[in-house]
Amino acid sequence: MRARDLALFHAHGGRVDAARAMFGGDDWIDLSTGIAPWAWPVAGVPLGWEQLPEPGAIAGLEAAAAEAFGVADPARVIAVPGSDLAMRLLALVIAARRPCVVRPGYAGHLAAWPDAVAVAPEAVTALQTSDSPAQAGAQGTAPNARNSGLLPAQEHGGMGGADLLVLASPANPDGRVTDPALLRTLAQRMTVVVDEAYADPAPGLCPEAGDRLIVLRSFGKFYGLPGLRLGFVIAGTDLAPRLRALLGDWPVSSAAVAIGTAAYRDQHWHRAQQARITETGGLLDEVLRDAGLDVVGHAPLFRLIACDGATKLFETLAHHAILTRPFADQPDRLRIGLPRGAAGLVRLATALEEFPR
């Protein structure tokens, strides 16, 4: 496979049309996105296409999201047309002299802050000392510049002088979760933007978000409706109104308001979705293990495998109309999302039998 052909699939998942044009086939299974293959049922929800979103309805959506995220004040939860756009808007309102973006990671982070210094995850975790913030608190001392539980940033590659850190937790593509205590402590030194697109259903850091610890959440991944383009920024009382002013009176569509509000309030479906994700994730692990593949990272909605022949494996699966996610900066890695039901798992297992190992 030519490098320029593979490059079509490096930026994001979901390039099914390009895959179909290149490999043929009709009944494609898209495992490239890390999005739940079971969508919240939108049938019967009045979508309100005939009218502009009402301010009260938008506030109702943000209140439902705040409850789901464990945030006491809904005014700190801002609805946005997808968390990817939210990052680009935050880049406009956060004045950062030296931003740092953790790599490897979601391509949208570097797109939002193209001048950022790329830092390895180890550069972030290495800032933590054995004297944790919890230990400092136990001694009755509030964390500050002297006892924050952090080593000087200049001692670690790329982090010297940083005033903004952008990362995902769970990380994309390996599912790594950064210690929340470390992120809370880092936010005393710099602004920290935490992309929690894959954190659902856990509240994550949302309840503790503020102007220095900003959290992004995605609706579409857990609820299986990425085309709705709905996400949220959880911020503090200074940043939230500034972001709202930038978004304007109608930040999301009437359909996004109606569907998002109803979905967040549907606790029965939420619990069933959790169970489906957990069960199917376990079955996917069995398929990958039986195929002799090495799972080196995971989140509830995807697995990351290491394979010397990752490009060949990508092609093998594509010839079976199964799309996975390759990476330009990690050519020996492939991300595989959850198939929908037994039929998808069987197709994946059958295709993997043809991969030479």
Short mmCIF file of C-alpha atoms in Angstrom, two decimals:
data_model
loop_
_atom_site.label_atom_id
_atom_site.label_comp_id
_atom_site.label_asym_id
_atom_site.label_seq_id
_atom_site.Cartn_x
_atom_site.Cartn_y
_atom_site.Cartn_z
CA MET A 1 0.00 0.00 0.00
CA ARG A 2 1.42 3.37 -0.98
CA ALA A 3 2.21 5.79 1.83
CA ARG A 4 0.12 8.55 0.27
CA ASP A 5 -2.90 6.21 0.13
CA LEU A 6 -2.52 5.28 3.79
CA ALA A 7 -2.17 8.95 4.68
CA LEU A 8 -5.87 9.43 3.82
CA PHE A 9 -6.70 7.55 7.03
CA HIS A 10 -4.15 9.16 9.35
CA ALA A 11 -5.94 12.41 10.25
CA HIS A 12 -9.14 10.98 11.76
CA GLY A 13 -11.28 7.90 11.79
CA GLY A 14 -14.43 7.60 9.76
CA ARG A 15 -13.11 7.80 6.21
CA VAL A 16 -15.47 5.10 4.95
CA ASP A 17 -16.06 6.71 1.54
CA ALA A 18 -12.32 6.82 0.89
CA ALA A 19 -11.94 3.22 2.02
CA ARG A 20 -14.79 2.08 -0.22
CA ALA A 21 -13.25 3.87 -3.21
CA MET A 22 -9.88 2.28 -2.55
CA PHE A 23 -10.86 -1.28 -1.56
CA GLY A 24 -14.39 -1.73 -2.90
CA GLY A 25 -17.16 -3.40 -0.96
CA ASP A 26 -20.46 -2.08 0.34
CA ASP A 27 -21.22 -3.44 3.79
CA TRP A 28 -18.42 -1.71 5.67
CA ILE A 29 -17.88 -1.99 9.41
CA ASP A 30 -16.30 1.20 10.70
CA LEU A 31 -14.06 0.39 13.67
CA SER A 32 -11.84 3.41 13.09
CA THR A 33 -13.60 6.02 15.23
CA GLY A 34 -13.88 4.74 18.79
CA ILE A 35 -17.59 5.60 18.78
CA ALA A 36 -20.21 3.37 20.39
CA PRO A 37 -21.92 1.29 17.68
CA TRP A 38 -25.27 1.53 19.49
CA ALA A 39 -26.99 4.90 19.14
CA TRP A 40 -29.42 6.43 21.58
CA PRO A 41 -32.87 6.06 19.93
CA VAL A 42 -33.87 9.45 18.57
CA ALA A 43 -37.24 8.36 17.18
CA GLY A 44 -40.10 10.22 18.81
CA VAL A 45 -38.04 13.19 20.00
CA PRO A 46 -39.44 16.49 18.64
CA LEU A 47 -36.42 17.96 16.89
CA GLY A 48 -37.69 21.52 16.45
CA TRP A 49 -36.28 22.08 12.97
CA GLU A 50 -38.91 24.77 12.37
CA GLN A 51 -37.62 27.13 15.05
CA LEU A 52 -34.42 28.53 16.49
CA PRO A 53 -33.18 26.99 19.73
CA GLU A 54 -34.80 28.71 22.71
CA PRO A 55 -32.47 30.04 25.44
CA GLY A 56 -34.44 28.11 28.06
CA ALA A 57 -34.07 24.88 26.11
CA ILE A 58 -30.31 25.37 25.76
CA ALA A 59 -30.11 26.02 29.49
CA GLY A 60 -32.11 22.82 30.06
CA LEU A 61 -29.60 20.86 27.97
CA GLU A 62 -26.70 22.29 29.94
CA ALA A 63 -28.46 21.51 33.21
CA ALA A 64 -29.02 17.89 32.14
CA ALA A 65 -25.37 17.62 31.11
CA ALA A 66 -24.22 19.21 34.37
CA GLU A 67 -26.15 16.61 36.35
CA ALA A 68 -24.61 13.82 34.27
CA PHE A 69 -21.11 15.24 34.82
CA GLY A 70 -21.58 15.90 38.54
CA VAL A 71 -21.25 19.68 38.14
CA ALA A 72 -23.22 21.65 40.73
CA ASP A 73 -23.53 24.90 38.73
CA PRO A 74 -24.93 24.45 35.18
CA ALA A 75 -23.69 27.95 34.29
CA ARG A 76 -20.18 26.45 34.12
CA VAL A 77 -21.27 23.89 31.47
CA ILE A 78 -21.25 25.37 27.94
CA ALA A 79 -22.84 23.51 25.03
CA VAL A 80 -20.69 23.58 21.88
CA PRO A 81 -21.06 22.11 18.37
CA GLY A 82 -18.56 19.33 19.07
CA SER A 83 -15.55 19.24 21.39
CA ASP A 84 -13.18 19.52 18.41
CA LEU A 85 -14.47 23.01 17.60
CA ALA A 86 -14.42 23.84 21.31
CA MET A 87 -10.66 23.34 21.35
CA ARG A 88 -10.20 25.79 18.50
CA LEU A 89 -12.38 28.35 20.28
CA LEU A 90 -10.45 27.91 23.51
CA ALA A 91 -7.27 28.65 21.62
CA LEU A 92 -8.76 32.07 20.86
CA VAL A 93 -9.73 32.94 24.43
CA ILE A 94 -6.82 31.46 26.38
CA ALA A 95 -3.79 33.72 26.18
CA ALA A 96 -0.90 31.25 26.25
CA ARG A 97 2.69 32.25 25.61
CA ARG A 98 4.08 28.71 25.66
CA PRO A 99 1.42 26.03 25.11
CA CYS A 100 2.34 22.35 25.34
CA VAL A 101 0.38 19.50 23.78
CA VAL A 102 0.89 15.88 24.81
CA ARG A 103 1.85 13.66 21.87
CA PRO A 104 1.04 11.12 20.63
CA GLY A 105 -2.56 12.13 20.97
CA TYR A 106 -5.63 13.49 19.26
CA ALA A 107 -4.67 15.41 16.11
CA GLY A 108 -7.20 18.17 16.88
CA HIS A 109 -5.18 19.35 19.88
CA LEU A 110 -2.20 20.29 17.75
CA ALA A 111 -4.51 21.72 15.07
CA ALA A 112 -6.00 24.08 17.65
CA TRP A 113 -2.57 25.08 19.00
CA PRO A 114 -0.29 24.64 15.96
CA ASP A 115 2.61 26.47 17.62
CA ALA A 116 2.51 24.30 20.74
CA VAL A 117 5.49 22.33 21.95
CA ALA A 118 4.84 18.60 21.65
CA VAL A 119 5.69 16.80 24.89
CA ALA A 120 5.67 13.11 25.74
CA PRO A 121 3.31 11.80 28.44
CA GLU A 122 6.36 10.94 30.52
CA ALA A 123 7.35 14.62 30.61
CA VAL A 124 4.05 15.36 32.37
CA THR A 125 4.07 12.48 34.83
CA ALA A 126 7.74 13.13 35.64
CA LEU A 127 6.74 16.46 37.18
CA GLN A 128 5.19 14.60 40.07
CA THR A 129 7.41 13.97 43.08
CA SER A 130 7.08 11.46 45.87
CA ASP A 131 5.61 14.24 48.01
CA SER A 132 2.09 14.11 46.59
CA PRO A 133 -0.52 16.82 47.16
CA ALA A 134 -2.45 14.34 49.26
CA GLN A 135 0.54 13.91 51.56
CA ALA A 136 0.97 17.67 51.80
CA GLY A 137 -2.68 18.05 52.70
CA ALA A 138 -2.36 15.37 55.37
CA GLN A 139 0.34 17.50 56.99
CA GLY A 140 -2.07 20.43 57.10
CA THR A 141 -0.33 22.44 54.40
CA ALA A 142 -2.10 23.72 51.30
CA PRO A 143 -0.21 23.06 48.03
CA ASN A 144 1.65 26.09 46.67
CA ALA A 145 4.76 26.87 44.66
CA ARG A 146 6.96 25.30 47.36
CA ASN A 147 4.92 22.23 48.31
CA SER A 148 2.80 21.58 45.21
CA GLY A 149 4.08 18.04 44.84
CA LEU A 150 5.76 18.99 41.54
CA LEU A 151 9.31 19.18 40.34
CA PRO A 152 10.36 22.34 38.45
CA ALA A 153 9.02 22.13 34.90
CA GLN A 154 12.32 23.23 33.41
CA GLU A 155 13.86 19.94 34.57
CA HIS A 156 11.78 17.99 32.05
CA GLY A 157 11.94 18.06 28.27
CA GLY A 158 9.67 20.57 26.60
CA MET A 159 7.77 21.68 29.73
CA GLY A 160 10.05 24.54 30.73
CA GLY A 161 8.10 27.79 30.91
CA ALA A 162 4.82 26.16 29.92
CA ASP A 163 1.70 28.17 30.77
CA LEU A 164 -0.80 25.86 29.03
CA LEU A 165 -0.98 22.08 28.87
CA VAL A 166 -3.42 20.26 26.58
CA LEU A 167 -3.98 16.52 26.87
CA ALA A 168 -6.63 13.82 26.72
CA SER A 169 -7.50 11.56 29.63
CA PRO A 170 -8.31 8.82 28.73
CA ALA A 171 -5.76 9.44 26.00
CA ASN A 172 -6.35 8.79 22.35
CA PRO A 173 -5.13 6.38 21.03
CA ASP A 174 -3.76 4.38 23.98
CA GLY A 175 -6.39 5.03 26.67
CA ARG A 176 -3.85 6.26 29.22
CA VAL A 177 -5.44 8.01 32.20
CA THR A 178 -3.39 10.79 33.77
CA ASP A 179 -3.52 10.98 37.56
CA PRO A 180 -6.30 13.48 38.40
CA ALA A 181 -4.35 14.66 41.45
CA LEU A 182 -1.42 15.57 39.20
CA LEU A 183 -3.68 17.54 36.84
CA ARG A 184 -5.29 19.39 39.73
CA THR A 185 -1.87 20.34 41.03
CA LEU A 186 -0.55 21.33 37.60
CA ALA A 187 -3.51 23.70 37.28
CA GLN A 188 -2.00 25.76 40.11
CA ARG A 189 1.01 26.44 37.88
CA MET A 190 -0.55 26.70 34.41
CA THR A 191 -3.85 26.39 32.57
CA VAL A 192 -4.68 22.74 31.93
CA VAL A 193 -7.16 21.67 29.24
CA VAL A 194 -8.26 18.06 29.71
CA ASP A 195 -10.06 16.40 26.81
CA GLU A 196 -12.34 13.79 28.39
CA ALA A 197 -14.04 12.73 25.16
CA TYR A 198 -13.63 9.07 26.13
CA ALA A 199 -14.33 9.45 29.86
CA ASP A 200 -18.05 8.65 29.79
CA PRO A 201 -19.79 7.43 31.81
CA ALA A 202 -17.46 8.55 34.63
CA PRO A 203 -17.69 12.19 35.83
CA GLY A 204 -13.91 12.53 35.54
CA LEU A 205 -12.61 15.95 36.48
CA CYS A 206 -15.80 17.81 35.54
CA PRO A 207 -16.89 18.52 39.14
CA GLU A 208 -13.54 20.22 39.79
CA ALA A 209 -13.26 22.20 36.55
CA GLY A 210 -12.55 25.92 36.67
CA ASP A 211 -10.74 28.66 34.80
CA ARG A 212 -7.36 26.94 35.23
CA LEU A 213 -8.61 23.36 34.89
CA ILE A 214 -10.85 23.25 31.81
CA VAL A 215 -12.58 20.01 30.81
CA LEU A 216 -14.02 19.04 27.43
CA ARG A 217 -16.71 16.39 27.04
CA SER A 218 -18.15 14.73 23.95
CA PHE A 219 -21.77 13.62 23.60
CA GLY A 220 -21.51 11.61 20.38
CA LYS A 221 -19.04 8.90 21.39
CA PHE A 222 -20.86 7.27 24.31
CA TYR A 223 -24.32 7.97 22.88
CA GLY A 224 -23.37 6.77 19.39
CA LEU A 225 -24.47 9.99 17.65
CA PRO A 226 -21.31 11.74 16.41
CA GLY A 227 -23.16 13.40 13.53
CA LEU A 228 -25.16 15.47 16.02
CA ARG A 229 -21.96 17.46 16.73
CA LEU A 230 -22.56 18.13 20.40
CA GLY A 231 -20.02 18.62 23.13
CA PHE A 232 -19.43 20.65 26.28
CA VAL A 233 -16.81 22.82 27.90
CA ILE A 234 -16.76 22.84 31.69
CA ALA A 235 -14.94 25.93 32.91
CA GLY A 236 -14.94 28.61 35.59
CA THR A 237 -16.99 31.74 36.13
CA ASP A 238 -14.54 33.95 34.22
CA LEU A 239 -13.99 31.82 31.11
CA ALA A 240 -17.55 30.49 30.73
CA PRO A 241 -19.24 33.83 29.84
CA ARG A 242 -16.40 34.74 27.49
CA LEU A 243 -16.83 31.47 25.63
CA ARG A 244 -20.61 31.92 25.51
CA ALA A 245 -20.14 35.37 23.98
CA LEU A 246 -17.91 33.88 21.29
CA LEU A 247 -20.45 31.15 20.50
CA GLY A 248 -23.43 33.48 20.21
CA ASP A 249 -27.11 32.90 20.95
CA TRP A 250 -27.45 29.60 19.08
CA PRO A 251 -24.36 27.51 19.81
CA VAL A 252 -25.98 24.20 18.84
CA SER A 253 -29.00 23.14 16.78
CA SER A 254 -32.53 22.58 18.03
CA ALA A 255 -32.09 18.87 17.28
CA ALA A 256 -28.92 18.71 19.38
CA VAL A 257 -30.72 20.45 22.25
CA ALA A 258 -33.72 18.10 22.14
CA ILE A 259 -31.79 14.86 21.67
CA GLY A 260 -29.02 15.73 24.11
CA THR A 261 -31.43 16.72 26.88
CA ALA A 262 -33.53 13.59 26.51
CA ALA A 263 -30.52 11.29 26.26
CA TYR A 264 -28.79 12.63 29.35
CA ARG A 265 -31.99 12.12 31.32
CA ASP A 266 -32.44 8.53 30.10
CA GLN A 267 -30.74 6.68 32.94
CA HIS A 268 -32.16 3.27 31.95
CA TRP A 269 -30.56 3.47 28.50
CA HIS A 270 -27.37 4.84 30.03
CA ARG A 271 -26.98 1.77 32.26
CA ALA A 272 -27.76 -0.57 29.37
CA GLN A 273 -25.15 1.17 27.22
CA GLN A 274 -22.52 0.73 29.90
CA ALA A 275 -23.28 -2.98 30.04
CA ARG A 276 -23.11 -3.34 26.24
CA ILE A 277 -19.77 -1.56 26.06
CA THR A 278 -18.27 -3.66 28.85
CA GLU A 279 -19.52 -6.96 27.43
CA THR A 280 -18.48 -6.25 23.85
CA GLY A 281 -15.10 -4.95 24.97
CA GLY A 282 -14.44 -8.25 26.70
CA LEU A 283 -15.45 -10.20 23.59
CA LEU A 284 -13.22 -7.99 21.42
CA ASP A 285 -10.30 -8.71 23.76
CA GLU A 286 -10.89 -12.45 23.23
CA VAL A 287 -10.91 -12.05 19.43
CA LEU A 288 -7.67 -10.06 19.46
CA ARG A 289 -6.01 -12.43 21.91
CA ASP A 290 -7.02 -15.48 19.84
CA ALA A 291 -5.50 -13.76 16.80
CA GLY A 292 -2.20 -13.39 18.63
CA LEU A 293 -2.32 -9.59 18.65
CA ASP A 294 -0.74 -7.54 21.41
CA VAL A 295 -3.14 -5.06 23.04
CA VAL A 296 -0.97 -2.21 24.33
CA GLY A 297 -3.66 0.31 25.20
CA HIS A 298 -7.38 0.45 25.78
CA ALA A 299 -10.37 2.57 26.69
CA PRO A 300 -13.94 1.32 26.99
CA LEU A 301 -14.68 2.14 23.32
CA PHE A 302 -11.45 1.00 21.64
CA ARG A 303 -8.32 -1.11 21.81
CA LEU A 304 -4.83 -0.20 20.57
CA ILE A 305 -2.70 -3.02 19.21
CA ALA A 306 1.01 -3.17 18.45
CA CYS A 307 1.98 -5.09 15.33
CA ASP A 308 5.09 -4.98 13.13
CA GLY A 309 2.86 -5.46 10.11
CA ALA A 310 0.23 -2.90 11.10
CA THR A 311 -0.08 -1.53 7.57
CA LYS A 312 -0.55 -5.02 6.18
CA LEU A 313 -3.14 -5.74 8.86
CA PHE A 314 -4.97 -2.52 7.98
CA GLU A 315 -5.09 -3.67 4.33
CA THR A 316 -6.17 -7.20 5.23
CA LEU A 317 -9.10 -5.92 7.26
CA ALA A 318 -9.98 -3.33 4.61
CA HIS A 319 -10.25 -6.08 1.99
CA HIS A 320 -12.94 -7.52 4.28
CA ALA A 321 -14.66 -4.10 4.41
CA ILE A 322 -13.49 -3.44 7.98
CA LEU A 323 -12.00 0.01 8.57
CA THR A 324 -9.52 0.54 11.41
CA ARG A 325 -7.34 3.49 12.38
CA PRO A 326 -3.62 3.70 11.47
CA PHE A 327 -1.23 6.37 12.74
CA ALA A 328 1.48 8.28 10.90
CA ASP A 329 3.60 8.81 14.03
CA GLN A 330 3.10 5.23 15.25
CA PRO A 331 3.26 3.02 12.15
CA ASP A 332 3.30 -0.16 14.24
CA ARG A 333 -0.01 0.68 15.94
CA LEU A 334 -3.64 0.18 14.92
CA ARG A 335 -6.73 1.27 16.85
CA ILE A 336 -9.79 -0.97 16.71
CA GLY A 337 -13.21 0.08 17.96
CA LEU A 338 -16.09 -2.06 19.19
CA PRO A 339 -18.03 -4.05 16.59
CA ARG A 340 -21.79 -4.04 16.86
CA GLY A 341 -22.98 -7.46 18.04
CA ALA A 342 -21.90 -11.00 17.31
CA ALA A 343 -21.94 -10.66 13.53
CA GLY A 344 -19.35 -7.89 13.60
CA LEU A 345 -17.12 -9.84 15.97
CA VAL A 346 -17.31 -12.92 13.74
CA ARG A 347 -16.40 -10.87 10.65
CA LEU A 348 -13.44 -9.40 12.44
CA ALA A 349 -12.27 -12.79 13.70
CA THR A 350 -12.61 -14.29 10.22
CA ALA A 351 -10.63 -11.47 8.62
CA LEU A 352 -7.89 -11.77 11.23
CA GLU A 353 -7.44 -15.45 10.32
CA GLU A 354 -6.03 -14.32 6.96
CA PHE A 355 -3.39 -12.08 8.51
CA PRO A 356 0.05 -13.79 8.40
CA ARG A 357 1.89 -13.79 11.71
#
